[in-house]
């Protein structure tokens, strides 16, 4: 979630809390309960967004009927994402792409084109 959106949500909830206190000033207990609930929500919400993202996936397609042959993978650990794919091109060459994405270096990829495999 972009920082601007998160800040807008926090400011909006603070405004709601102030309006709730004013609107319910006759019944201070209800205002306090509402404000406390909003603060608990944002505390939990903030904790959730500070966790380190981590995931991994991969899949393969090897369809001899259509000739669709590819392997795809990616994994992320915090601010570093690595991945790649291989793809059998129509002329028999294999395209190999590997990439890394970091906060400091951005997206960097290497692309190779391997000659066709000959089966004897």
mmCIF file of N, CA and C in Angstrom:
data_model
loop_
_atom_site.group_PDB
_atom_site.id
_atom_site.type_symbol
_atom_site.label_atom_id
_atom_site.label_comp_id
_atom_site.label_asym_id
_atom_site.label_seq_id
_atom_site.Cartn_x
_atom_site.Cartn_y
_atom_site.Cartn_z
ATOM 1 N N UNK A 1 0.855 -1.169 0.000
ATOM 2 C CA UNK A 1 0.000 0.000 0.000
ATOM 3 C C UNK A 1 0.902 1.233 0.000
ATOM 4 N N UNK A 2 0.704 2.189 -0.935
ATOM 5 C CA UNK A 2 1.535 3.393 -0.976
ATOM 6 C C UNK A 2 1.429 4.166 0.318
ATOM 7 N N UNK A 3 2.520 4.828 0.667
ATOM 8 C CA UNK A 3 2.586 5.587 1.915
ATOM 9 C C UNK A 3 1.514 6.668 1.941
ATOM 10 N N UNK A 4 1.268 7.325 0.799
ATOM 11 C CA UNK A 4 0.273 8.400 0.770
ATOM 12 C C UNK A 4 -1.118 7.867 1.120
ATOM 13 N N UNK A 5 -1.459 6.694 0.597
ATOM 14 C CA UNK A 5 -2.768 6.101 0.874
ATOM 15 C C UNK A 5 -2.870 5.737 2.347
ATOM 16 N N UNK A 6 -1.776 5.172 2.890
ATOM 17 C CA UNK A 6 -1.788 4.778 4.296
ATOM 18 C C UNK A 6 -1.927 6.025 5.190
ATOM 19 N N UNK A 7 -1.191 7.101 4.845
ATOM 20 C CA UNK A 7 -1.298 8.327 5.631
ATOM 21 C C UNK A 7 -2.702 8.914 5.546
ATOM 22 N N UNK A 8 -3.297 8.891 4.365
ATOM 23 C CA UNK A 8 -4.660 9.406 4.210
ATOM 24 C C UNK A 8 -5.630 8.605 5.062
ATOM 25 N N UNK A 9 -5.468 7.277 5.103
ATOM 26 C CA UNK A 9 -6.348 6.429 5.906
ATOM 27 C C UNK A 9 -6.179 6.732 7.391
ATOM 28 N N UNK A 10 -4.946 6.946 7.826
ATOM 29 C CA UNK A 10 -4.689 7.245 9.246
ATOM 30 C C UNK A 10 -5.293 8.602 9.603
ATOM 31 N N UNK A 11 -5.089 9.600 8.730
ATOM 32 C CA UNK A 11 -5.656 10.925 8.996
ATOM 33 C C UNK A 11 -7.182 10.879 9.013
ATOM 34 N N UNK A 12 -7.764 10.128 8.080
ATOM 35 C CA UNK A 12 -9.218 10.010 8.040
ATOM 36 C C UNK A 12 -9.744 9.357 9.314
ATOM 37 N N UNK A 13 -9.060 8.318 9.783
ATOM 38 C CA UNK A 13 -9.534 7.651 10.999
ATOM 39 C C UNK A 13 -9.363 8.546 12.220
ATOM 40 N N UNK A 14 -8.306 9.377 12.213
ATOM 41 C CA UNK A 14 -8.127 10.315 13.319
ATOM 42 C C UNK A 14 -9.257 11.342 13.314
ATOM 43 N N UNK A 15 -9.640 11.804 12.129
ATOM 44 C CA UNK A 15 -10.748 12.756 12.021
ATOM 45 C C UNK A 15 -12.047 12.114 12.498
ATOM 46 N N UNK A 16 -12.266 10.848 12.143
ATOM 47 C CA UNK A 16 -13.465 10.139 12.590
ATOM 48 C C UNK A 16 -13.461 10.031 14.114
ATOM 49 N N UNK A 17 -12.286 9.751 14.678
ATOM 50 C CA UNK A 17 -12.200 9.633 16.134
ATOM 51 C C UNK A 17 -12.542 10.964 16.804
ATOM 52 N N UNK A 18 -12.032 12.079 16.248
ATOM 53 C CA UNK A 18 -12.329 13.405 16.814
ATOM 54 C C UNK A 18 -13.819 13.709 16.691
ATOM 55 N N UNK A 19 -14.399 13.429 15.510
ATOM 56 C CA UNK A 19 -15.838 13.680 15.318
ATOM 57 C C UNK A 19 -16.661 12.805 16.260
ATOM 58 N N UNK A 20 -16.210 11.570 16.468
ATOM 59 C CA UNK A 20 -16.948 10.679 17.363
ATOM 60 C C UNK A 20 -16.917 11.220 18.787
ATOM 61 N N UNK A 21 -15.766 11.731 19.189
ATOM 62 C CA UNK A 21 -15.670 12.294 20.546
ATOM 63 C C UNK A 21 -16.602 13.501 20.695
ATOM 64 N N UNK A 22 -16.619 14.347 19.674
ATOM 65 C CA UNK A 22 -17.478 15.540 19.745
ATOM 66 C C UNK A 22 -18.958 15.156 19.715
ATOM 67 N N UNK A 23 -19.314 14.248 18.803
ATOM 68 C CA UNK A 23 -20.722 13.867 18.655
ATOM 69 C C UNK A 23 -21.249 13.143 19.877
ATOM 70 N N UNK A 24 -20.394 12.426 20.537
ATOM 71 C CA UNK A 24 -20.836 11.629 21.681
ATOM 72 C C UNK A 24 -20.349 12.207 23.003
ATOM 73 N N UNK A 25 -20.086 13.498 23.007
ATOM 74 C CA UNK A 25 -19.557 14.103 24.227
ATOM 75 C C UNK A 25 -20.506 13.926 25.407
ATOM 76 N N UNK A 26 -21.808 13.816 25.124
ATOM 77 C CA UNK A 26 -22.761 13.590 26.202
ATOM 78 C C UNK A 26 -22.548 12.221 26.830
ATOM 79 N N UNK A 27 -22.094 11.283 26.041
ATOM 80 C CA UNK A 27 -21.868 9.950 26.576
ATOM 81 C C UNK A 27 -20.407 9.598 26.350
ATOM 82 N N UNK A 28 -19.556 10.068 27.222
ATOM 83 C CA UNK A 28 -18.110 9.900 27.104
ATOM 84 C C UNK A 28 -17.672 8.450 27.008
ATOM 85 N N UNK A 29 -18.394 7.548 27.631
ATOM 86 C CA UNK A 29 -18.022 6.134 27.597
ATOM 87 C C UNK A 29 -18.081 5.586 26.175
ATOM 88 N N UNK A 30 -19.151 5.896 25.438
ATOM 89 C CA UNK A 30 -19.269 5.405 24.058
ATOM 90 C C UNK A 30 -18.163 5.974 23.173
ATOM 91 N N UNK A 31 -17.857 7.272 23.341
ATOM 92 C CA UNK A 31 -16.801 7.891 22.547
ATOM 93 C C UNK A 31 -15.459 7.230 22.837
ATOM 94 N N UNK A 32 -15.190 6.963 24.099
ATOM 95 C CA UNK A 32 -13.924 6.331 24.474
ATOM 96 C C UNK A 32 -13.825 4.934 23.879
ATOM 97 N N UNK A 33 -14.933 4.186 23.913
ATOM 98 C CA UNK A 33 -14.917 2.835 23.355
ATOM 99 C C UNK A 33 -14.683 2.859 21.848
ATOM 100 N N UNK A 34 -15.325 3.797 21.152
ATOM 101 C CA UNK A 34 -15.159 3.909 19.706
ATOM 102 C C UNK A 34 -13.711 4.277 19.358
ATOM 103 N N UNK A 35 -13.172 5.248 20.058
ATOM 104 C CA UNK A 35 -11.799 5.686 19.801
ATOM 105 C C UNK A 35 -10.813 4.559 20.101
ATOM 106 N N UNK A 36 -11.022 3.868 21.209
ATOM 107 C CA UNK A 36 -10.142 2.756 21.579
ATOM 108 C C UNK A 36 -10.185 1.665 20.512
ATOM 109 N N UNK A 37 -11.364 1.390 19.972
ATOM 110 C CA UNK A 37 -11.491 0.383 18.916
ATOM 111 C C UNK A 37 -10.745 0.790 17.657
ATOM 112 N N UNK A 38 -10.851 2.068 17.283
ATOM 113 C CA UNK A 38 -10.122 2.561 16.112
ATOM 114 C C UNK A 38 -8.612 2.470 16.329
ATOM 115 N N UNK A 39 -8.160 2.821 17.513
ATOM 116 C CA UNK A 39 -6.719 2.751 17.793
ATOM 117 C C UNK A 39 -6.221 1.305 17.760
ATOM 118 N N UNK A 40 -7.010 0.365 18.291
ATOM 119 C CA UNK A 40 -6.625 -1.055 18.237
ATOM 120 C C UNK A 40 -6.556 -1.525 16.795
ATOM 121 N N UNK A 41 -7.533 -1.099 15.981
ATOM 122 C CA UNK A 41 -7.553 -1.493 14.572
ATOM 123 C C UNK A 41 -6.278 -1.008 13.867
ATOM 124 N N UNK A 42 -5.930 0.264 14.068
ATOM 125 C CA UNK A 42 -4.758 0.801 13.372
ATOM 126 C C UNK A 42 -3.469 0.208 13.903
ATOM 127 N N UNK A 43 -3.410 -0.101 15.161
ATOM 128 C CA UNK A 43 -2.219 -0.754 15.704
ATOM 129 C C UNK A 43 -2.042 -2.117 15.039
ATOM 130 N N UNK A 44 -3.111 -2.885 14.947
ATOM 131 C CA UNK A 44 -3.052 -4.208 14.296
ATOM 132 C C UNK A 44 -2.745 -4.040 12.809
ATOM 133 N N UNK A 45 -3.382 -3.062 12.161
ATOM 134 C CA UNK A 45 -3.190 -2.803 10.735
ATOM 135 C C UNK A 45 -1.727 -2.441 10.464
ATOM 136 N N UNK A 46 -1.138 -1.578 11.298
ATOM 137 C CA UNK A 46 0.266 -1.188 11.128
ATOM 138 C C UNK A 46 1.202 -2.375 11.312
ATOM 139 N N UNK A 47 0.928 -3.234 12.293
ATOM 140 C CA UNK A 47 1.763 -4.420 12.504
ATOM 141 C C UNK A 47 1.739 -5.303 11.271
ATOM 142 N N UNK A 48 0.575 -5.449 10.661
ATOM 143 C CA UNK A 48 0.422 -6.303 9.490
ATOM 144 C C UNK A 48 1.278 -5.793 8.326
ATOM 145 N N UNK A 49 1.358 -4.474 8.154
ATOM 146 C CA UNK A 49 2.095 -3.915 7.025
ATOM 147 C C UNK A 49 3.595 -3.848 7.270
ATOM 148 N N UNK A 50 4.049 -4.136 8.461
ATOM 149 C CA UNK A 50 5.479 -4.125 8.729
ATOM 150 C C UNK A 50 6.087 -5.514 8.655
ATOM 151 N N UNK A 51 5.290 -6.523 8.331
ATOM 152 C CA UNK A 51 5.841 -7.860 8.200
ATOM 153 C C UNK A 51 6.626 -7.946 6.903
ATOM 154 N N UNK A 52 7.621 -8.794 6.896
ATOM 155 C CA UNK A 52 8.499 -8.957 5.739
ATOM 156 C C UNK A 52 7.816 -9.853 4.707
ATOM 157 N N UNK A 53 7.586 -9.345 3.477
ATOM 158 C CA UNK A 53 6.937 -10.180 2.469
ATOM 159 C C UNK A 53 7.806 -11.375 2.087
ATOM 160 N N UNK A 54 7.173 -12.525 1.985
ATOM 161 C CA UNK A 54 7.909 -13.729 1.627
ATOM 162 C C UNK A 54 6.965 -14.679 0.901
ATOM 163 N N UNK A 55 7.368 -15.114 -0.292
ATOM 164 C CA UNK A 55 6.569 -16.084 -1.029
ATOM 165 C C UNK A 55 7.457 -16.776 -2.051
ATOM 166 N N UNK A 56 6.954 -17.857 -2.593
ATOM 167 C CA UNK A 56 7.630 -18.576 -3.677
ATOM 168 C C UNK A 56 6.581 -19.306 -4.496
ATOM 169 N N UNK A 57 6.795 -19.348 -5.805
ATOM 170 C CA UNK A 57 5.916 -20.143 -6.655
ATOM 171 C C UNK A 57 6.694 -20.601 -7.880
ATOM 172 N N UNK A 58 6.172 -21.632 -8.496
ATOM 173 C CA UNK A 58 6.726 -22.107 -9.756
ATOM 174 C C UNK A 58 5.674 -22.933 -10.465
ATOM 175 N N UNK A 59 5.778 -22.977 -11.779
ATOM 176 C CA UNK A 59 4.905 -23.863 -12.533
ATOM 177 C C UNK A 59 5.581 -24.206 -13.854
ATOM 178 N N UNK A 60 5.133 -25.280 -14.442
ATOM 179 C CA UNK A 60 5.672 -25.753 -15.717
ATOM 180 C C UNK A 60 4.526 -26.155 -16.633
ATOM 181 N N UNK A 61 4.745 -25.964 -17.925
ATOM 182 C CA UNK A 61 3.819 -26.442 -18.946
ATOM 183 C C UNK A 61 4.666 -27.196 -19.959
ATOM 184 N N UNK A 62 4.301 -28.441 -20.229
ATOM 185 C CA UNK A 62 4.991 -29.255 -21.228
ATOM 186 C C UNK A 62 3.910 -29.967 -22.041
ATOM 187 N N UNK A 63 3.354 -29.250 -23.010
ATOM 188 C CA UNK A 63 2.261 -29.774 -23.823
ATOM 189 C C UNK A 63 2.808 -30.167 -25.193
ATOM 190 N N UNK A 64 3.019 -31.459 -25.401
ATOM 191 C CA UNK A 64 3.583 -31.943 -26.669
ATOM 192 C C UNK A 64 2.628 -31.712 -27.835
ATOM 193 N N UNK A 65 1.326 -31.692 -27.570
ATOM 194 C CA UNK A 65 0.331 -31.490 -28.628
ATOM 195 C C UNK A 65 0.432 -30.079 -29.228
ATOM 196 N N UNK A 66 0.536 -29.063 -28.362
ATOM 197 C CA UNK A 66 0.582 -27.680 -28.842
ATOM 198 C C UNK A 66 2.012 -27.164 -29.000
ATOM 199 N N UNK A 67 2.976 -27.858 -28.395
ATOM 200 C CA UNK A 67 4.356 -27.387 -28.431
ATOM 201 C C UNK A 67 4.648 -26.325 -27.390
ATOM 202 N N UNK A 68 3.702 -26.092 -26.497
ATOM 203 C CA UNK A 68 3.880 -25.099 -25.434
ATOM 204 C C UNK A 68 4.735 -25.710 -24.333
ATOM 205 N N UNK A 69 5.971 -25.233 -24.226
ATOM 206 C CA UNK A 69 6.890 -25.757 -23.212
ATOM 207 C C UNK A 69 7.526 -24.563 -22.508
ATOM 208 N N UNK A 70 7.268 -24.463 -21.198
ATOM 209 C CA UNK A 70 7.847 -23.365 -20.425
ATOM 210 C C UNK A 70 7.903 -23.739 -18.948
ATOM 211 N N UNK A 71 8.836 -23.122 -18.267
ATOM 212 C CA UNK A 71 8.990 -23.256 -16.821
ATOM 213 C C UNK A 71 9.104 -21.843 -16.253
ATOM 214 N N UNK A 72 8.396 -21.573 -15.174
ATOM 215 C CA UNK A 72 8.378 -20.246 -14.560
ATOM 216 C C UNK A 72 8.594 -20.411 -13.066
ATOM 217 N N UNK A 73 9.374 -19.506 -12.470
ATOM 218 C CA UNK A 73 9.563 -19.533 -11.021
ATOM 219 C C UNK A 73 9.832 -18.121 -10.518
ATOM 220 N N UNK A 74 9.485 -17.901 -9.256
ATOM 221 C CA UNK A 74 9.790 -16.632 -8.603
ATOM 222 C C UNK A 74 9.734 -16.835 -7.101
ATOM 223 N N UNK A 75 10.625 -16.148 -6.389
ATOM 224 C CA UNK A 75 10.531 -16.133 -4.933
ATOM 225 C C UNK A 75 10.949 -14.765 -4.420
ATOM 226 N N UNK A 76 10.330 -14.391 -3.314
ATOM 227 C CA UNK A 76 10.605 -13.096 -2.691
ATOM 228 C C UNK A 76 10.883 -13.314 -1.220
ATOM 229 N N UNK A 77 11.887 -12.595 -0.743
ATOM 230 C CA UNK A 77 12.215 -12.601 0.670
ATOM 231 C C UNK A 77 12.534 -11.156 1.045
ATOM 232 N N UNK A 78 11.560 -10.476 1.637
ATOM 233 C CA UNK A 78 11.743 -9.067 1.991
ATOM 234 C C UNK A 78 11.775 -8.193 0.752
ATOM 235 N N UNK A 79 12.849 -7.422 0.609
ATOM 236 C CA UNK A 79 12.964 -6.490 -0.503
ATOM 237 C C UNK A 79 13.655 -7.084 -1.722
ATOM 238 N N UNK A 80 13.928 -8.387 -1.718
ATOM 239 C CA UNK A 80 14.620 -9.027 -2.840
ATOM 240 C C UNK A 80 13.700 -10.055 -3.497
ATOM 241 N N UNK A 81 13.479 -9.882 -4.782
ATOM 242 C CA UNK A 81 12.682 -10.824 -5.569
ATOM 243 C C UNK A 81 13.565 -11.378 -6.679
ATOM 244 N N UNK A 82 13.589 -12.706 -6.801
ATOM 245 C CA UNK A 82 14.342 -13.366 -7.869
ATOM 246 C C UNK A 82 13.388 -14.271 -8.631
ATOM 247 N N UNK A 83 13.629 -14.392 -9.920
ATOM 248 C CA UNK A 83 12.767 -15.254 -10.699
ATOM 249 C C UNK A 83 13.340 -15.503 -12.072
ATOM 250 N N UNK A 84 12.556 -16.215 -12.849
ATOM 251 C CA UNK A 84 12.987 -16.475 -14.205
ATOM 252 C C UNK A 84 12.028 -17.395 -14.916
ATOM 253 N N UNK A 85 12.335 -17.609 -16.186
ATOM 254 C CA UNK A 85 11.540 -18.559 -16.960
ATOM 255 C C UNK A 85 12.357 -19.085 -18.120
ATOM 256 N N UNK A 86 11.976 -20.254 -18.582
ATOM 257 C CA UNK A 86 12.493 -20.802 -19.831
ATOM 258 C C UNK A 86 11.297 -21.004 -20.745
ATOM 259 N N UNK A 87 11.539 -20.804 -22.025
ATOM 260 C CA UNK A 87 10.462 -20.884 -22.998
ATOM 261 C C UNK A 87 11.018 -21.511 -24.274
ATOM 262 N N UNK A 88 10.373 -22.560 -24.749
ATOM 263 C CA UNK A 88 10.763 -23.170 -26.019
ATOM 264 C C UNK A 88 10.145 -22.344 -27.141
ATOM 265 N N UNK A 89 11.013 -21.748 -27.958
ATOM 266 C CA UNK A 89 10.540 -20.907 -29.054
ATOM 267 C C UNK A 89 10.175 -21.778 -30.263
ATOM 268 N N UNK A 90 9.351 -21.262 -31.178
ATOM 269 C CA UNK A 90 8.903 -22.060 -32.324
ATOM 270 C C UNK A 90 10.038 -22.638 -33.183
ATOM 271 N N UNK A 91 11.182 -21.950 -33.233
ATOM 272 C CA UNK A 91 12.299 -22.449 -34.048
ATOM 273 C C UNK A 91 13.165 -23.467 -33.308
ATOM 274 N N UNK A 92 12.776 -23.842 -32.089
ATOM 275 C CA UNK A 92 13.509 -24.857 -31.335
ATOM 276 C C UNK A 92 14.507 -24.301 -30.333
ATOM 277 N N UNK A 93 14.830 -23.013 -30.428
ATOM 278 C CA UNK A 93 15.716 -22.398 -29.437
ATOM 279 C C UNK A 93 14.991 -22.301 -28.095
ATOM 280 N N UNK A 94 15.752 -22.226 -27.027
ATOM 281 C CA UNK A 94 15.182 -22.040 -25.694
ATOM 282 C C UNK A 94 15.600 -20.668 -25.182
ATOM 283 N N UNK A 95 14.615 -19.868 -24.825
ATOM 284 C CA UNK A 95 14.895 -18.567 -24.220
ATOM 285 C C UNK A 95 14.959 -18.765 -22.705
ATOM 286 N N UNK A 96 16.002 -18.243 -22.088
ATOM 287 C CA UNK A 96 16.169 -18.323 -20.634
ATOM 288 C C UNK A 96 16.278 -16.896 -20.100
ATOM 289 N N UNK A 97 15.355 -16.535 -19.227
ATOM 290 C CA UNK A 97 15.369 -15.200 -18.621
ATOM 291 C C UNK A 97 15.465 -15.386 -17.111
ATOM 292 N N UNK A 98 16.417 -14.714 -16.501
ATOM 293 C CA UNK A 98 16.543 -14.711 -15.041
ATOM 294 C C UNK A 98 16.602 -13.254 -14.603
ATOM 295 N N UNK A 99 15.942 -12.943 -13.484
ATOM 296 C CA UNK A 99 15.904 -11.558 -13.036
ATOM 297 C C UNK A 99 16.002 -11.479 -11.528
ATOM 298 N N UNK A 100 16.391 -10.289 -11.091
ATOM 299 C CA UNK A 100 16.417 -9.955 -9.669
ATOM 300 C C UNK A 100 15.881 -8.534 -9.547
ATOM 301 N N UNK A 101 15.109 -8.301 -8.497
ATOM 302 C CA UNK A 101 14.571 -6.976 -8.226
ATOM 303 C C UNK A 101 14.932 -6.631 -6.786
ATOM 304 N N UNK A 102 15.629 -5.516 -6.620
ATOM 305 C CA UNK A 102 15.974 -5.035 -5.283
ATOM 306 C C UNK A 102 15.603 -3.560 -5.188
ATOM 307 N N UNK A 103 15.476 -3.103 -3.966
ATOM 308 C CA UNK A 103 15.146 -1.701 -3.742
ATOM 309 C C UNK A 103 16.249 -0.801 -4.308
ATOM 310 N N UNK A 104 17.486 -1.183 -4.080
ATOM 311 C CA UNK A 104 18.626 -0.365 -4.504
ATOM 312 C C UNK A 104 18.907 -0.489 -6.004
ATOM 313 N N UNK A 105 18.873 -1.715 -6.528
ATOM 314 C CA UNK A 105 19.268 -1.940 -7.917
ATOM 315 C C UNK A 105 18.139 -1.945 -8.917
ATOM 316 N N UNK A 106 16.886 -1.971 -8.446
ATOM 317 C CA UNK A 106 15.759 -2.033 -9.360
ATOM 318 C C UNK A 106 15.666 -3.400 -10.036
ATOM 319 N N UNK A 107 15.096 -3.422 -11.235
ATOM 320 C CA UNK A 107 14.899 -4.659 -11.995
ATOM 321 C C UNK A 107 16.117 -4.880 -12.891
ATOM 322 N N UNK A 108 16.737 -6.065 -12.765
ATOM 323 C CA UNK A 108 17.873 -6.426 -13.609
ATOM 324 C C UNK A 108 17.630 -7.830 -14.134
ATOM 325 N N UNK A 109 17.746 -7.984 -15.451
ATOM 326 C CA UNK A 109 17.479 -9.285 -16.059
ATOM 327 C C UNK A 109 18.620 -9.683 -16.990
ATOM 328 N N UNK A 110 18.798 -10.994 -17.108
ATOM 329 C CA UNK A 110 19.699 -11.537 -18.121
ATOM 330 C C UNK A 110 18.858 -12.420 -19.028
ATOM 331 N N UNK A 111 19.139 -12.338 -20.320
ATOM 332 C CA UNK A 111 18.391 -13.116 -21.304
ATOM 333 C C UNK A 111 19.396 -13.915 -22.124
ATOM 334 N N UNK A 112 19.153 -15.206 -22.253
ATOM 335 C CA UNK A 112 20.002 -16.083 -23.061
ATOM 336 C C UNK A 112 19.118 -16.784 -24.083
ATOM 337 N N UNK A 113 19.723 -17.143 -25.195
ATOM 338 C CA UNK A 113 19.019 -17.920 -26.222
ATOM 339 C C UNK A 113 19.885 -19.133 -26.520
ATOM 340 N N UNK A 114 19.400 -20.296 -26.116
ATOM 341 C CA UNK A 114 20.159 -21.535 -26.275
ATOM 342 C C UNK A 114 19.756 -22.234 -27.577
ATOM 343 N N UNK A 115 20.717 -22.887 -28.228
ATOM 344 C CA UNK A 115 20.399 -23.577 -29.487
ATOM 345 C C UNK A 115 19.453 -24.759 -29.249
ATOM 346 N N UNK A 116 18.786 -25.194 -30.328
ATOM 347 C CA UNK A 116 17.853 -26.323 -30.205
ATOM 348 C C UNK A 116 18.567 -27.591 -29.729
ATOM 349 N N UNK A 117 17.830 -28.405 -28.986
ATOM 350 C CA UNK A 117 18.348 -29.712 -28.556
ATOM 351 C C UNK A 117 18.126 -30.700 -29.686
ATOM 352 N N UNK A 118 19.128 -31.470 -29.992
ATOM 353 C CA UNK A 118 18.982 -32.504 -31.022
ATOM 354 C C UNK A 118 18.973 -33.853 -30.338
ATOM 355 N N UNK A 119 17.926 -34.620 -30.566
ATOM 356 C CA UNK A 119 17.825 -35.963 -29.988
ATOM 357 C C UNK A 119 18.338 -36.972 -31.001
ATOM 358 N N UNK A 120 19.157 -37.915 -30.549
ATOM 359 C CA UNK A 120 19.722 -38.910 -31.473
ATOM 360 C C UNK A 120 18.971 -40.192 -31.377
#
